[in-house]
Amino acid sequence: MKIHILTFSSRNFITPVTKKNLELLKEAAENLGHEAEIIYEKECFMKFFNKPQLLIRNKRPKDIKILLVRANFLSSYMEYRSGLIKQFELIKTPIINKYLPVLKAKNKLRTLQTLNKHKVPIPKTYILRSTDYLDEMAEKIGSFPVILKTVFGSHGSGVSIVESRRGLNSIVGMLTDQSSSLPIMIQEYVKESKGKDIRVFIVGKRIIGAMERIATKRGEFRSNFHLGGRVRVAEMTRKEKDVAFAAVSALGLDIAGVDILRTKTGPKVLEVNANPGLEGITKATGRDVAGEIIKYCVKKAKRLNNKKSKSKKK
C-alpha cells in the first residue's frame, strides 16, 4: 500500500528533525512492504470552482488511500496550513490527524480550553495581553519561579522561566507593549518535577511507548530531547495512562504525544503534541515507533475502504 505523508517543510529546505522523522517513516513503510510518498505543502494548490478541489504538482490527487499529516508548523500561516488539511478532508481524503484536532493542539489556548472543559488535569494557568492585575495573578499562582509561554510553539520554543515578580512585570510589559503582540501564558512551576516530564506516545487507542525526559544542561528547565534532554523508559501508573488517554480523546487526535508532569496532587497534562518527534521515543523505548504508525495507517485505510465498499453495495 502507498501511504502519503503531508509535511509543511519545503522540498528544498527541511530541518534536521523533520528530515529524520520522515526518514524513519519511509524506512518503516519499506520494511513492512509498503511505500511512503511525501507531499510538500508548497506543491499543493487549493481550487474553488463549483466544488472544492486540490492540486498536487498541478495534478488532481488520485487514489490517496490514507494521508498521514505531520503538522510541523507553528503560528506562521496557521490558518492557511490548517486550511490545507481541511481541503484534503473536503475532497474526501482519509486523514490521520484531522484538521480540527490539529488546530486545537497547535494553539495552547485552545488546548487548555478543551482539556479544561473535559476536566483533564492541567497546571494552574493564566493567559493575558497586558500587565493589568498581573500582581494578583502571580499571587494566585503561588511562589516563584513561574513559567512564561507563547500560545504557539513546540520543541521548547517560546518557553521561559521567570524567577521574580519584578522580572515578570518587566518581561510581560515588554511582550505585551504592542497592539499586535500575542497573548502570554503564565503557568505555575512544578518544583517537584525537577526538570523532568513524561512523554506518552499514543497511536490509535494504544500507548506505544512512554519516556521520561530529563533536562541535563546547566540552568536548563526544559526537558525536550532536541534541546539536549536525556531520555529513558518511563513506568506509568494507571492514573497517568488514564490522563493521557483522556487528553487525546478530548482533542480527537489519532496520533499524539502527551506531556505529563508528576505533581504532588497527581499527574497534570502540560501539552498535547499533534506532531510528536520519533527519534527520542524510539531511542528511549527501543520500539519501532514509526513502524507502529505505519501499521495503524494501513489498518485504518483498509477499514475505511471496507466501509466504503459495503456502503456502495447497499
XYZ file of C-alpha atoms in Angstrom:
314
model
C 0.000 0.000 0.000
C 1.142 3.545 -0.698
C 0.942 5.853 2.313
C 1.024 9.578 1.619
C 2.640 11.873 4.192
C 1.906 15.613 4.248
C 4.727 17.821 5.541
C 4.807 21.584 5.870
C 8.501 21.805 5.074
C 9.818 22.736 1.656
C 11.395 20.109 -0.571
C 14.483 22.346 -0.765
C 14.592 23.349 2.901
C 13.876 20.868 5.628
C 15.031 20.900 9.241
C 17.160 18.005 10.540
C 14.393 16.984 12.980
C 11.711 16.838 10.272
C 14.080 15.084 7.871
C 14.832 12.395 10.467
C 11.123 11.861 11.226
C 10.284 11.450 7.534
C 13.222 9.094 7.005
C 12.063 6.889 9.899
C 8.530 6.732 8.474
C 9.700 5.945 4.929
C 12.089 3.268 6.187
C 9.377 1.717 8.360
C 6.944 1.625 5.427
C 9.502 -0.131 3.219
C 10.360 -2.649 5.956
C 6.673 -3.543 6.217
C 6.276 -3.985 2.455
C 4.626 -0.618 1.788
C 5.621 2.646 0.152
C 5.625 6.175 1.545
C 5.270 9.248 -0.659
C 5.934 12.715 0.718
C 3.599 15.584 -0.197
C 5.105 19.027 0.379
C 2.865 21.940 1.343
C 4.171 24.304 -1.357
C 3.376 21.762 -4.064
C -0.319 21.890 -3.135
C -2.836 24.305 -4.600
C -6.426 24.771 -3.469
C -9.052 25.390 -6.144
C -12.604 26.613 -5.686
C -14.940 26.219 -8.626
C -18.338 24.531 -8.253
C -16.838 22.331 -5.545
C -13.587 22.320 -3.533
C -10.621 20.866 -5.373
C -6.965 20.336 -4.635
C -3.979 20.015 -6.951
C -0.631 18.438 -6.095
C 2.142 19.439 -8.501
C -0.666 20.800 -10.703
C -2.462 17.426 -10.873
C -5.514 16.128 -9.078
C -4.542 13.559 -6.444
C -5.592 10.047 -7.386
C -6.329 7.191 -5.045
C -4.859 8.515 -1.787
C -5.771 5.635 0.493
C -4.538 7.400 3.636
C -2.858 10.750 4.335
C -0.635 10.978 7.405
C -0.394 14.632 8.454
C 2.893 15.696 10.026
C 1.813 19.113 11.302
C 5.304 20.616 11.642
C 4.240 24.259 11.713
C 3.854 26.948 14.360
C 1.952 30.254 14.220
C 3.231 31.320 10.785
C 0.426 30.898 8.255
C -1.503 28.816 10.801
C -4.869 29.449 9.151
C -3.595 28.592 5.683
C -1.790 25.457 6.771
C -4.647 24.109 8.835
C -6.907 25.091 5.924
C -4.864 22.880 3.615
C -5.568 19.904 5.894
C -9.249 20.852 5.789
C -9.140 20.965 1.969
C -7.932 17.356 1.890
C -10.907 16.490 4.095
C -13.297 18.347 1.790
C -12.181 16.245 -1.181
C -12.877 13.127 0.923
C -9.281 12.106 1.642
C -8.880 9.689 4.601
C -6.692 11.571 7.115
C -4.647 10.996 10.260
C -4.721 13.582 12.179
C -7.683 15.680 11.027
C -7.965 19.454 10.676
C -9.843 20.428 13.847
C -7.843 18.273 16.305
C -4.598 19.616 14.791
C -5.828 23.207 15.047
C -6.731 22.717 18.720
C -3.412 21.068 19.558
C -1.259 23.669 17.742
C -2.748 26.510 19.791
C -2.029 26.224 23.521
C -5.041 28.388 24.376
C -7.416 26.076 22.501
C -5.699 23.061 24.018
C -6.202 24.403 27.547
C -9.832 25.300 26.853
C -10.531 21.805 25.535
C -8.715 19.959 28.322
C -10.307 22.168 30.982
C -13.780 21.566 29.515
C -13.243 17.794 29.653
C -11.854 18.004 33.207
C -8.371 16.792 32.239
C -5.965 17.983 34.972
C -3.607 20.809 33.904
C -1.225 23.167 35.743
C -2.687 26.435 37.067
C -2.514 28.873 34.139
C -3.406 32.450 33.209
C -3.478 33.909 29.693
C -3.276 37.679 29.273
C -2.379 40.535 26.940
C -1.466 43.257 29.417
C 0.128 43.805 32.819
C -3.223 44.782 34.376
C -3.792 42.771 37.562
C -0.541 40.891 36.990
C 0.361 41.051 40.693
C -2.971 39.463 41.617
C -2.431 36.678 39.076
C 1.070 35.982 40.362
C -0.293 35.862 43.907
C -2.897 33.254 42.946
C -0.399 31.103 41.042
C 1.771 30.956 44.140
C 5.502 31.158 44.686
C 8.142 31.964 42.096
C 9.567 30.915 39.707
C 6.751 30.807 37.141
C 6.705 29.616 33.535
C 6.086 32.062 30.706
C 4.905 30.756 27.295
C 3.586 31.957 23.988
C 0.332 30.356 22.799
C 2.175 28.838 19.827
C 5.365 26.837 19.961
C 6.839 23.362 20.187
C 10.158 21.636 20.922
C 10.510 24.016 23.888
C 10.427 27.197 21.798
C 8.600 30.202 23.225
C 9.046 28.971 26.820
C 10.903 30.824 29.604
C 11.247 30.669 33.361
C 10.870 33.855 35.427
C 12.440 33.912 38.876
C 10.876 37.030 40.447
C 7.773 39.253 40.437
C 9.875 42.206 39.309
C 11.192 40.202 36.367
C 7.676 39.017 35.485
C 6.324 42.583 35.363
C 9.210 43.704 33.187
C 9.053 40.819 30.691
C 5.255 40.734 30.364
C 5.215 44.510 29.951
C 7.742 44.284 27.136
C 5.983 41.366 25.391
C 2.507 42.917 25.542
C 3.525 46.508 24.741
C 2.445 46.374 21.086
C -1.184 46.118 19.945
C -0.149 43.264 17.627
C 1.547 41.272 20.390
C 0.498 37.671 21.010
C -1.200 36.533 24.228
C 1.121 35.365 27.016
C 0.643 32.315 29.220
C 1.739 32.376 32.862
C 1.843 28.930 34.390
C 2.763 27.530 37.777
C 6.198 25.970 38.044
C 6.025 22.468 39.469
C 9.160 22.331 41.621
C 8.852 18.642 42.424
C 9.164 17.760 38.722
C 12.832 18.915 38.876
C 13.163 19.433 35.121
C 11.503 16.120 34.272
C 8.327 15.168 32.470
C 6.838 12.128 30.758
C 6.135 11.969 27.036
C 3.433 9.409 26.312
C 3.193 8.350 22.658
C -0.294 7.266 21.634
C -1.253 5.694 18.304
C -4.939 4.961 17.883
C -6.115 3.819 21.270
C -2.795 2.296 22.318
C 0.185 3.609 24.249
C 3.118 2.710 22.018
C 5.715 3.917 24.460
C 6.443 6.339 27.287
C 9.695 8.054 28.133
C 10.905 10.230 30.927
C 12.609 13.365 29.600
C 15.243 14.943 31.821
C 16.808 18.383 31.409
C 20.583 17.931 31.630
C 22.126 21.268 30.631
C 23.160 23.552 33.488
C 20.391 26.055 34.206
C 18.002 24.426 31.700
C 14.495 23.563 32.917
C 13.128 22.324 29.550
C 13.443 18.573 29.063
C 12.929 18.348 25.284
C 15.084 15.719 23.573
C 16.151 18.129 20.810
C 17.341 20.637 23.418
C 19.750 18.054 24.784
C 17.390 16.429 27.277
C 18.166 12.863 28.333
C 15.507 10.194 27.758
C 14.750 6.845 29.341
C 11.817 4.452 29.542
C 9.080 5.597 31.909
C 6.987 3.271 34.026
C 3.462 4.706 34.188
C 0.751 4.428 36.781
C -2.850 3.601 35.845
C -3.833 7.199 36.646
C -1.144 8.598 34.326
C -2.328 6.363 31.496
C -5.947 7.405 32.050
C -4.999 11.095 31.978
C -3.017 10.643 28.741
C -5.925 8.859 27.023
C -8.382 11.482 28.296
C -6.264 14.293 26.794
C -6.020 12.652 23.358
C -9.711 11.764 23.378
C -10.690 15.339 24.306
C -8.747 16.764 21.354
C -9.768 13.997 18.937
C -6.256 13.095 17.768
C -5.343 9.724 16.218
C -1.624 10.095 16.911
C -0.215 12.303 19.658
C 2.489 12.873 22.204
C 1.115 13.797 25.623
C 3.490 15.553 28.033
C 2.680 14.868 31.672
C 4.097 16.375 34.859
C 4.171 14.344 38.052
C 2.960 16.638 40.830
C 2.075 16.295 44.500
C -1.605 16.383 43.544
C -1.323 13.828 40.726
C -0.450 13.836 37.009
C -1.135 17.017 35.027
C -1.065 17.456 31.264
C 1.477 20.039 30.184
C 0.970 19.798 26.423
C -0.528 17.608 23.695
C 1.593 17.434 20.559
C -0.062 16.661 17.203
C 3.347 16.206 15.575
C 5.399 14.242 18.121
C 9.020 13.535 17.257
C 10.007 9.927 16.650
C 13.725 9.859 17.389
C 13.648 10.374 21.165
C 10.843 7.893 21.886
C 12.485 5.300 19.625
C 15.809 5.723 21.402
C 14.268 5.584 24.871
C 11.980 2.592 24.379
C 13.793 0.600 21.704
C 10.459 0.195 19.895
C 9.847 0.758 16.211
C 7.505 3.684 16.796
C 7.486 4.679 13.121
C 6.533 1.091 12.258
C 3.589 1.236 14.667
C 2.390 4.426 12.965
C 2.625 2.822 9.522
C 0.717 -0.258 10.742
C -2.010 1.988 12.126
C -2.222 3.908 8.824
C -2.595 0.686 6.848
C -5.172 -0.711 9.281
C -7.259 2.471 9.161
C -7.034 2.689 5.351
C -8.275 -0.888 5.000
C -11.092 -0.335 7.487
C -12.253 2.814 5.682
C -12.028 1.077 2.306
C -14.101 -1.891 3.540
C -16.673 0.517 4.966
C -16.822 2.359 1.639
C -17.244 -0.912 -0.310
C -20.098 -2.059 1.940
C -21.781 1.332 1.556
C -21.641 1.058 -2.255
C -23.195 -2.425 -2.198
C -26.168 -1.097 -0.243
